[in-house]
Coordinates of C-alpha atoms and ligand atoms in Angstrom, one line a residue:
M1 CA 0.0 0.0 0.0
Y2 CA 1.2 3.5 -0.7
N3 CA -0.5 4.9 2.3
P4 CA -1.4 2.0 4.7
Q5 CA -2.5 4.3 7.5
I6 CA -5.3 5.6 5.4
E7 CA -6.0 2.7 3.1
S8 CA -6.4 0.2 6.0
M9 CA -7.9 2.6 8.5
A10 CA -10.6 1.4 10.9
R11 CA -14.1 2.3 9.8
S12 CA -14.9 4.4 12.8
E13 CA -11.8 6.5 12.2
M14 CA -12.5 6.9 8.5
E15 CA -16.1 8.0 9.2
A16 CA -14.9 10.6 11.8
L17 CA -12.4 11.9 9.2
Q18 CA -15.1 12.0 6.5
L19 CA -17.6 13.9 8.7
E20 CA -15.0 16.5 9.5
C21 CA -14.1 17.0 5.9
L22 CA -17.8 17.0 4.8
Q23 CA -18.5 19.8 7.3
T24 CA -15.6 21.8 5.9
T25 CA -16.7 21.2 2.3
A26 CA -20.3 22.2 3.0
R27 CA -19.0 25.5 4.6
R28 CA -16.6 26.1 1.7
V29 CA -19.2 25.9 -1.0
Y30 CA -21.8 27.8 1.1
E31 CA -19.4 30.7 1.6
N32 CA -17.7 30.7 -1.7
V33 CA -19.9 29.4 -4.5
E34 CA -23.0 31.5 -5.4
C35 CA -24.8 28.5 -7.0
Y36 CA -24.5 26.4 -3.8
K37 CA -25.5 29.2 -1.5
K38 CA -28.7 29.5 -3.5
K39 CA -29.3 25.8 -3.4
F40 CA -28.8 25.7 0.4
E41 CA -31.1 28.6 0.9
E42 CA -33.8 27.1 -1.3
L43 CA -33.6 24.0 0.9
G44 CA -33.6 26.1 4.1
I45 CA -30.3 24.6 5.3
T46 CA -26.9 25.9 6.4
P47 CA -23.6 24.0 6.8
E48 CA -24.3 23.8 10.5
D49 CA -27.1 21.3 9.8
I50 CA -24.4 18.7 8.9
K51 CA -24.0 16.9 12.2
S52 CA -23.6 13.3 11.0
L53 CA -22.6 11.6 7.8
D54 CA -26.3 10.7 7.2
D55 CA -27.0 14.4 7.2
I56 CA -25.4 14.4 3.7
R57 CA -28.9 13.6 2.5
K58 CA -30.0 17.1 3.5
L59 CA -27.6 18.5 1.0
P60 CA -28.6 19.4 -2.6
F61 CA -27.5 17.4 -5.7
T62 CA -25.1 18.7 -8.3
K63 CA -25.8 17.8 -12.0
K64 CA -23.9 18.2 -15.2
Q65 CA -26.3 21.0 -16.1
D66 CA -25.0 23.0 -13.0
L67 CA -21.6 22.9 -14.6
R68 CA -23.0 24.0 -18.0
D69 CA -25.0 26.8 -16.4
N70 CA -21.9 28.1 -14.6
Y71 CA -19.5 27.7 -17.5
P72 CA -16.6 28.1 -17.4
F73 CA -15.5 29.1 -13.8
G74 CA -18.7 29.8 -11.9
L75 CA -18.4 26.9 -9.5
F76 CA -14.8 27.6 -8.5
A77 CA -14.5 28.2 -4.8
V78 CA -11.2 30.0 -4.7
P79 CA -9.9 33.2 -6.3
Q80 CA -8.5 32.7 -9.8
E81 CA -4.9 33.3 -8.6
D82 CA -5.1 30.2 -6.4
V83 CA -6.0 27.9 -9.4
V84 CA -3.0 26.2 -10.9
R85 CA -4.6 23.8 -13.4
I86 CA -7.8 23.7 -15.5
H87 CA -9.1 20.5 -17.1
G88 CA -12.3 19.6 -18.9
S89 CA -14.2 16.8 -20.4
S90 CA -15.7 17.0 -23.9
G91 CA -19.4 16.9 -23.7
T92 CA -21.8 16.0 -26.5
S93 CA -23.2 19.5 -26.3
G94 CA -20.0 21.1 -27.6
K95 CA -18.5 23.1 -24.7
P96 CA -16.4 21.1 -22.3
T97 CA -17.3 20.8 -18.6
V98 CA -14.6 22.8 -16.8
V99 CA -12.9 21.9 -13.5
G100 CA -10.1 23.5 -11.6
Y101 CA -7.4 22.6 -9.1
T102 CA -5.3 24.4 -6.5
E103 CA -1.7 23.4 -5.7
N104 CA -3.0 21.2 -2.9
D105 CA -5.7 19.6 -5.1
I106 CA -2.9 18.6 -7.5
K107 CA -0.9 17.2 -4.6
V108 CA -3.9 15.1 -3.4
W109 CA -4.6 13.9 -6.9
G110 CA -1.0 12.8 -7.2
E111 CA -1.3 10.9 -4.0
V112 CA -4.5 9.1 -4.9
V113 CA -3.2 8.0 -8.2
A114 CA 0.1 6.9 -6.6
R115 CA -2.0 4.7 -4.3
A116 CA -3.8 3.4 -7.4
I117 CA -0.6 2.5 -9.2
V118 CA 0.6 0.6 -6.1
A119 CA -2.7 -1.1 -5.8
A120 CA -2.3 -2.3 -9.4
G121 CA 1.1 -3.8 -8.6
G122 CA 3.3 -0.8 -9.4
K123 CA 6.5 0.2 -7.7
K124 CA 8.8 3.2 -7.4
S125 CA 11.4 1.4 -9.5
D126 CA 9.0 1.0 -12.5
I127 CA 9.1 2.5 -15.9
F128 CA 5.5 3.4 -16.6
H129 CA 4.1 3.9 -20.1
N130 CA 1.3 6.4 -20.0
A131 CA -0.9 6.0 -23.2
Y132 CA -3.7 8.2 -21.8
G133 CA -4.3 11.4 -23.8
Y134 CA -2.5 14.4 -22.5
G135 CA -4.5 17.6 -22.7
L136 CA -7.8 18.9 -21.2
F137 CA -8.7 15.2 -20.6
T138 CA -7.7 14.3 -17.1
G139 CA -6.3 10.8 -18.0
G140 CA -2.8 11.7 -19.2
L141 CA -1.8 14.3 -16.6
G142 CA -3.7 12.4 -13.8
L143 CA -1.7 9.2 -14.3
H144 CA 1.4 11.2 -15.0
Y145 CA 1.5 13.0 -11.7
G146 CA 0.5 9.9 -9.8
A147 CA 3.4 8.0 -11.3
E148 CA 5.8 10.8 -10.5
T149 CA 4.5 11.1 -6.9
L150 CA 5.2 7.4 -6.5
G151 CA 8.7 8.0 -7.9
A152 CA 8.3 5.8 -11.0
A153 CA 9.8 6.9 -14.4
V154 CA 6.8 8.0 -16.4
V155 CA 6.9 7.9 -20.2
P156 CA 4.4 10.6 -21.3
I157 CA 3.7 9.1 -24.7
S158 CA 0.0 10.1 -24.7
G159 CA -2.5 8.4 -27.1
G160 CA -1.9 7.7 -30.8
N161 CA 1.0 7.2 -33.1
T162 CA 0.8 3.5 -32.4
E163 CA 3.9 2.3 -34.2
R164 CA 6.0 4.7 -32.2
Q165 CA 4.4 3.5 -29.0
I166 CA 5.5 -0.1 -29.9
T167 CA 9.1 1.0 -30.5
I168 CA 9.1 2.7 -27.1
I169 CA 7.5 -0.2 -25.4
E170 CA 10.2 -2.5 -26.9
D171 CA 13.1 -0.3 -26.2
F172 CA 12.2 1.3 -22.8
K173 CA 10.8 -2.0 -21.4
P174 CA 8.1 -0.5 -19.1
R175 CA 6.8 -2.8 -16.3
G176 CA 3.5 -0.9 -16.2
I177 CA 1.2 0.5 -18.8
C178 CA -2.0 2.5 -18.8
G179 CA -4.6 3.7 -21.3
T180 CA -8.1 3.0 -22.4
P181 CA -8.6 -0.7 -22.7
S182 CA -9.8 -0.3 -26.3
Y183 CA -6.6 1.6 -27.2
I184 CA -4.3 -0.8 -25.5
L185 CA -5.9 -3.6 -27.5
N186 CA -5.3 -1.6 -30.7
I187 CA -1.6 -1.5 -29.8
A188 CA -1.6 -5.3 -29.5
E189 CA -3.4 -5.6 -32.8
K190 CA -0.8 -3.4 -34.5
M191 CA 2.0 -5.4 -32.9
Q192 CA 0.5 -8.7 -34.2
E193 CA 0.2 -7.1 -37.7
M194 CA 3.9 -6.3 -37.5
G195 CA 4.6 -9.9 -36.7
K196 CA 5.4 -9.2 -33.0
D197 CA 4.0 -10.9 -30.0
P198 CA 2.7 -8.6 -27.3
R199 CA 3.5 -11.3 -24.7
D200 CA 7.2 -10.7 -25.4
T201 CA 7.1 -7.2 -23.9
A202 CA 8.3 -6.4 -20.4
I203 CA 4.8 -5.2 -19.3
E204 CA 3.5 -6.9 -16.1
Y205 CA 0.5 -4.9 -15.2
G206 CA -2.0 -2.6 -16.9
I207 CA -4.2 0.1 -15.5
F208 CA -7.3 0.5 -17.7
G209 CA -10.4 2.6 -17.5
A210 CA -12.0 5.9 -18.6
E211 CA -14.5 3.8 -20.6
P212 CA -16.7 0.8 -19.7
W213 CA -15.1 -2.6 -20.2
S214 CA -16.0 -6.1 -19.3
E215 CA -14.5 -9.2 -17.5
E216 CA -14.2 -10.7 -21.0
M217 CA -12.2 -7.7 -22.2
R218 CA -10.0 -8.1 -19.1
A219 CA -9.4 -11.8 -20.0
K220 CA -8.5 -10.8 -23.6
L221 CA -6.0 -8.1 -22.4
E222 CA -4.4 -10.4 -19.8
E223 CA -4.0 -13.2 -22.3
T224 CA -2.8 -11.0 -25.2
F225 CA -0.1 -9.2 -23.2
N226 CA 0.4 -11.7 -20.4
L227 CA -0.2 -9.0 -17.8
K228 CA -2.4 -8.3 -14.8
A229 CA -5.2 -5.9 -15.8
V230 CA -6.9 -3.7 -13.2
D231 CA -9.8 -1.3 -13.5
I232 CA -9.3 2.4 -12.6
Y233 CA -12.3 4.7 -12.3
G234 CA -12.7 8.4 -12.1
L235 CA -14.3 11.5 -13.6
S236 CA -13.1 15.0 -14.1
E237 CA -16.0 16.5 -12.1
I238 CA -14.7 14.7 -9.0
M239 CA -11.0 14.8 -9.7
G240 CA -10.0 12.6 -12.7
P241 CA -8.6 9.1 -12.6
G242 CA -8.0 7.6 -9.2
V243 CA -11.3 8.0 -7.5
S244 CA -11.3 4.3 -7.2
I245 CA -9.0 1.4 -8.2
E246 CA -9.0 -2.4 -8.1
C247 CA -6.2 -4.1 -6.3
H248 CA -4.1 -6.7 -8.1
E249 CA -4.4 -9.1 -5.2
A250 CA -8.2 -9.6 -5.6
Q251 CA -9.2 -7.9 -8.9
D252 CA -12.6 -7.8 -7.3
G253 CA -14.1 -4.4 -7.0
L254 CA -12.6 -0.9 -7.0
H255 CA -11.4 0.5 -3.7
V256 CA -12.9 4.0 -3.3
Q257 CA -10.5 6.6 -1.9
E258 CA -12.9 7.4 0.8
D259 CA -10.8 10.0 2.7
H260 CA -11.2 12.3 -0.4
F261 CA -14.5 11.1 -2.0
Y262 CA -17.7 10.3 -0.2
L263 CA -19.8 7.8 -2.2
E264 CA -23.6 7.2 -2.1
V265 CA -25.4 4.7 -4.3
L266 CA -28.9 5.9 -5.0
D267 CA -31.9 4.7 -6.9
P268 CA -31.7 7.0 -10.0
K269 CA -35.5 7.5 -9.9
T270 CA -36.3 7.9 -6.2
Q271 CA -32.8 9.2 -5.1
E272 CA -33.1 6.9 -2.1
P273 CA -30.1 4.8 -1.1
V274 CA -30.1 1.2 -2.5
A275 CA -29.1 -1.8 -0.4
E276 CA -25.5 -2.9 -0.4
G277 CA -24.9 -5.1 -3.4
E278 CA -27.7 -3.5 -5.4
V279 CA -27.0 -1.5 -8.5
G280 CA -27.7 2.2 -8.3
E281 CA -26.3 5.6 -9.5
L282 CA -23.0 6.6 -8.0
V283 CA -23.2 10.0 -6.3
F284 CA -20.0 11.5 -5.1
T285 CA -19.1 14.4 -2.8
S286 CA -15.6 15.7 -2.8
L287 CA -14.2 15.9 0.8
T288 CA -11.0 17.8 0.4
K289 CA -11.1 19.7 -2.9
E290 CA -10.4 23.4 -2.7
A291 CA -10.8 24.9 -6.2
F292 CA -13.7 22.8 -7.4
P293 CA -15.6 21.2 -4.5
V294 CA -18.7 19.3 -5.5
I295 CA -21.6 18.2 -3.4
R296 CA -23.6 15.0 -4.3
Y297 CA -22.6 14.9 -7.9
R298 CA -24.9 12.7 -9.9
T299 CA -22.4 10.8 -12.1
G300 CA -25.0 8.8 -14.2
D301 CA -22.7 5.8 -13.7
L302 CA -24.4 2.6 -12.4
A303 CA -22.6 0.2 -10.0
S304 CA -23.0 -1.5 -6.7
I305 CA -20.9 -1.4 -3.5
T306 CA -19.6 -3.9 -1.0
R307 CA -18.2 -3.3 2.5
E308 CA -16.9 -6.9 2.8
K309 CA -13.3 -7.3 3.7
C310 CA -10.8 -7.5 0.8
K311 CA -7.9 -9.9 0.9
C312 CA -5.5 -7.1 0.1
G313 CA -6.0 -5.6 3.6
R314 CA -7.6 -2.3 2.4
T315 CA -10.6 -1.4 4.5
T316 CA -12.2 1.0 2.0
V317 CA -15.6 0.4 0.4
R318 CA -15.4 -1.3 -3.0
M319 CA -17.5 -0.5 -6.0
S320 CA -18.3 -2.9 -8.8
R321 CA -17.3 -2.3 -12.3
V322 CA -19.4 0.4 -13.9
K323 CA -22.3 -1.6 -15.3
G324 CA -23.7 1.1 -17.5
R325 CA -24.9 4.7 -17.5
T326 CA -28.3 6.1 -16.7
D327 CA -28.1 8.0 -20.0
D328 CA -26.3 5.5 -22.2
M329 CA -28.8 2.7 -21.5
I330 CA -30.3 1.9 -24.8
I331 CA -34.0 1.5 -24.7
I332 CA -35.2 -0.7 -27.5
R333 CA -38.9 -1.4 -27.8
G334 CA -39.1 -0.9 -24.1
V335 CA -36.2 -3.1 -23.2
N336 CA -33.2 -1.7 -21.4
V337 CA -29.9 -2.8 -22.9
F338 CA -26.4 -1.9 -21.8
P339 CA -23.5 -1.9 -24.3
S340 CA -21.4 -3.6 -21.6
E341 CA -23.7 -6.6 -21.6
I342 CA -23.4 -6.8 -25.4
E343 CA -19.6 -6.7 -25.1
R344 CA -19.6 -9.5 -22.5
V345 CA -21.5 -11.8 -24.8
L346 CA -19.6 -10.9 -28.0
L347 CA -16.2 -11.5 -26.6
Q348 CA -17.1 -15.1 -25.9
I349 CA -17.5 -15.8 -29.5
E350 CA -14.5 -17.3 -31.3
G351 CA -13.4 -15.7 -34.5
L352 CA -14.6 -12.2 -33.7
A353 CA -12.2 -9.3 -33.1
P354 CA -12.8 -7.4 -29.8
N355 CA -14.1 -4.4 -31.8
Y356 CA -17.8 -3.7 -32.2
Q357 CA -20.3 -1.0 -32.6
I358 CA -24.0 -0.8 -31.8
H359 CA -26.0 1.2 -34.4
L360 CA -29.4 2.3 -33.4
V361 CA -31.6 2.6 -36.5
R362 CA -35.2 3.4 -37.3
K363 CA -37.1 1.1 -39.6
G364 CA -40.4 2.8 -40.3
T365 CA -41.7 3.6 -36.9
M366 CA -39.8 0.9 -35.1
D367 CA -36.4 1.2 -33.5
G368 CA -33.9 -1.4 -34.3
V369 CA -30.3 -2.5 -33.4
E370 CA -27.7 -3.3 -35.9
L371 CA -24.8 -5.0 -34.1
H372 CA -21.6 -4.5 -36.1
V373 CA -19.0 -7.1 -35.5
E374 CA -15.7 -7.7 -37.1
V375 CA -14.1 -11.0 -38.0
E376 CA -10.5 -11.8 -37.0
S377 CA -8.1 -11.9 -39.9
K378 CA -7.5 -15.7 -39.4
L379 CA -11.2 -16.5 -39.8
Y380 CA -11.4 -14.1 -42.7
E381 CA -8.8 -16.0 -44.6
E382 CA -10.4 -19.3 -43.7
I383 CA -13.7 -18.3 -45.2
A384 CA -11.9 -16.6 -48.2
G385 CA -13.7 -13.4 -47.5
D386 CA -17.1 -14.9 -48.1
F387 CA -19.7 -13.8 -45.6
A388 CA -22.2 -16.2 -47.1
H389 CA -19.9 -19.0 -45.8
A390 CA -21.7 -21.6 -43.7
R391 CA -19.4 -20.8 -40.7
V392 CA -20.4 -17.1 -40.7
Q393 CA -24.1 -17.9 -41.1
Q394 CA -23.8 -20.3 -38.1
M395 CA -22.0 -17.6 -36.1
K396 CA -24.6 -15.0 -37.0
K397 CA -27.3 -17.3 -35.7
E398 CA -25.4 -18.0 -32.5
I399 CA -24.8 -14.3 -31.8
Q400 CA -28.5 -13.5 -32.5
H401 CA -29.6 -16.2 -30.2
L402 CA -27.2 -15.2 -27.4
M403 CA -28.2 -11.5 -27.7
K404 CA -31.9 -12.4 -27.6
S405 CA -31.5 -14.6 -24.5
T406 CA -29.3 -12.2 -22.6
C407 CA -30.5 -8.7 -23.7
L408 CA -34.0 -9.8 -24.8
V409 CA -33.7 -7.9 -28.1
T410 CA -33.5 -9.3 -31.6
M411 CA -30.6 -7.7 -33.3
H412 CA -29.6 -7.5 -36.9
I413 CA -26.0 -8.8 -36.9
V414 CA -23.7 -7.2 -39.5
F415 CA -20.3 -8.8 -40.2
N416 CA -17.5 -6.6 -41.2
V417 CA -14.1 -7.3 -42.7
P418 CA -11.0 -7.0 -40.4
K419 CA -10.2 -3.4 -39.4
A420 CA -13.6 -2.0 -40.6
I421 CA -14.7 -0.8 -37.2
P422 CA -13.1 2.5 -36.3
R423 CA -10.3 2.2 -33.8
S424 CA -9.9 4.7 -31.0
E425 CA -6.9 6.4 -29.5
G426 CA -8.8 7.3 -26.4
K427 CA -12.4 6.4 -25.4
A428 CA -14.0 4.0 -27.9
I429 CA -17.3 5.0 -29.5
R430 CA -19.5 1.9 -29.0
V431 CA -23.0 3.3 -29.7
V432 CA -24.0 5.3 -32.8
D433 CA -27.5 6.6 -32.9
L434 CA -28.7 6.8 -36.4
R435 CA -32.4 7.1 -35.6
N436 CA -32.7 10.8 -36.5
S437 CA -30.9 10.6 -39.8
D438 CA -27.8 12.7 -39.0
K439 CA -25.1 10.6 -37.3
V440 CA -25.2 11.4 -33.6
E441 CA -22.8 9.7 -31.3
V442 CA -24.1 8.9 -27.8
Ligands
DLL1 O1 -12.5 9.4 -17.9 C1 -11.2 10.0 -16.0 C2 -10.3 8.8 -16.1 C3 -9.2 8.8 -16.9 C4 -10.7 7.6 -15.5 C5 -8.3 7.7 -17.0 C6 -9.9 6.5 -15.6 C7 -8.7 6.6 -16.3 P1 -14.1 11.9 -17.8 O2 -13.5 12.1 -19.2 O3 -14.7 13.0 -17.1 O4 -13.0 11.3 -16.9 O5 -15.1 10.7 -18.0 C8 -15.7 10.2 -16.8 O6 -16.0 8.0 -17.9 O7 -18.4 9.1 -15.5 C9 -17.6 7.0 -16.5 O8 -18.9 7.1 -17.3 C10 -16.5 6.7 -17.5 N1 -15.5 6.0 -16.8 C11 -14.3 6.4 -16.3 N2 -13.7 5.3 -15.8 C12 -14.4 4.2 -16.0 C13 -14.2 2.8 -15.8 C14 -12.2 10.2 -17.1 N3 -13.2 2.3 -15.2 C15 -16.7 9.1 -17.2 N4 -15.3 2.0 -16.2 C16 -17.3 8.4 -16.0 C17 -16.3 2.5 -16.8 C18 -15.6 4.6 -16.7 N5 -16.5 3.8 -17.1

């Protein structure tokens, strides 16, 4: 553990620390952020009403719309001169959501990501290949400062320019790598095309996140590179990467860095807490942030939590993989479908590449799903490029049957030649909504 005192703290101590920080945060936003002062007044509360952790439920929610309404800096709680960094995440609506950090916020972020790298199996002596994009996106610089805080030698390669990434991986021999799971698989694919075996690299562990991925994708990454893959979660509104992390010992749920982020799991409709183990919306409150504190931020991410002991010795609450998003759930003819569920099924089918895209189409007045899959080069050669081949027809039937039985939706399966599905250098686009003619990505 990077910080055993905190990471394996007794529950009672952690809760006392959280309460103190929650009270400070409530005071900070009430006194410094107009939008929160108004929200508190509308609810008839003051920071003094927070006497226990349960009192968090008296506090107002923050939604993405609040960030848009206060674009760019309206939610900052410190004077401009105390802000040392600004990040943002690209929204579908054009303008990014903007977040800011003080010097201390950057220090805290470095520490939580250092903890995350150690949880993944990283060490101070590592060379660490950082293939997350550098820029307004928090992935690149977030992992960068975490690796530096740990004392590892970070290679700030960023995303893209895959052939160069491969040369650097071969020559620098990093023990650790990070990036979006889809992009790291693209690196493997490129290596294989060049006649190289990704298993021959020095990489021993990978830290993957920033987009949904499945257990099947984990198996694929671990097998392809012969590494240990752990899931890292975070969002710019709360800090960036490092809000929670899986440990390499258990690979079973992501430890939430509870001394900095307070997590509630709520029913997205009623906003009431769900029982432990049940899936609900993750709602985070920052506990120590200075420049951009957020109260009860509704992430839209769906997951469950467990307080069961973890074999790694950390005592923090663990969240499950993100199972989907409240807004990216596809509703087809009244049935809720999550892209992650589709990925889980698809990756079990032999002969398919781990690249896919879900196209939502409108046929007359009906919504339909076209599931675009891609054959692996080996199979493509075997069938001599003939999609009418009995093997493909059989696969098509199998996929359709599996989708119908797991997602309850009949999908039109479209086979594509190798490399036809667009590759990402950052977050993969899995769902394309074509229902209103113009191509809209969701
Ligand atoms: O994606 C921060 C990050 C960078 C996390 C690098 C992990 C690694 P945003 O661009 O603000 O920040 O996007 C946040 O991405 O609300 C989730 O929907 C999704 N997301 C992030 N991590 C995961 C994950 C970064 N491990 C949004 N699994 C979040 C599933 C994830 N979804």
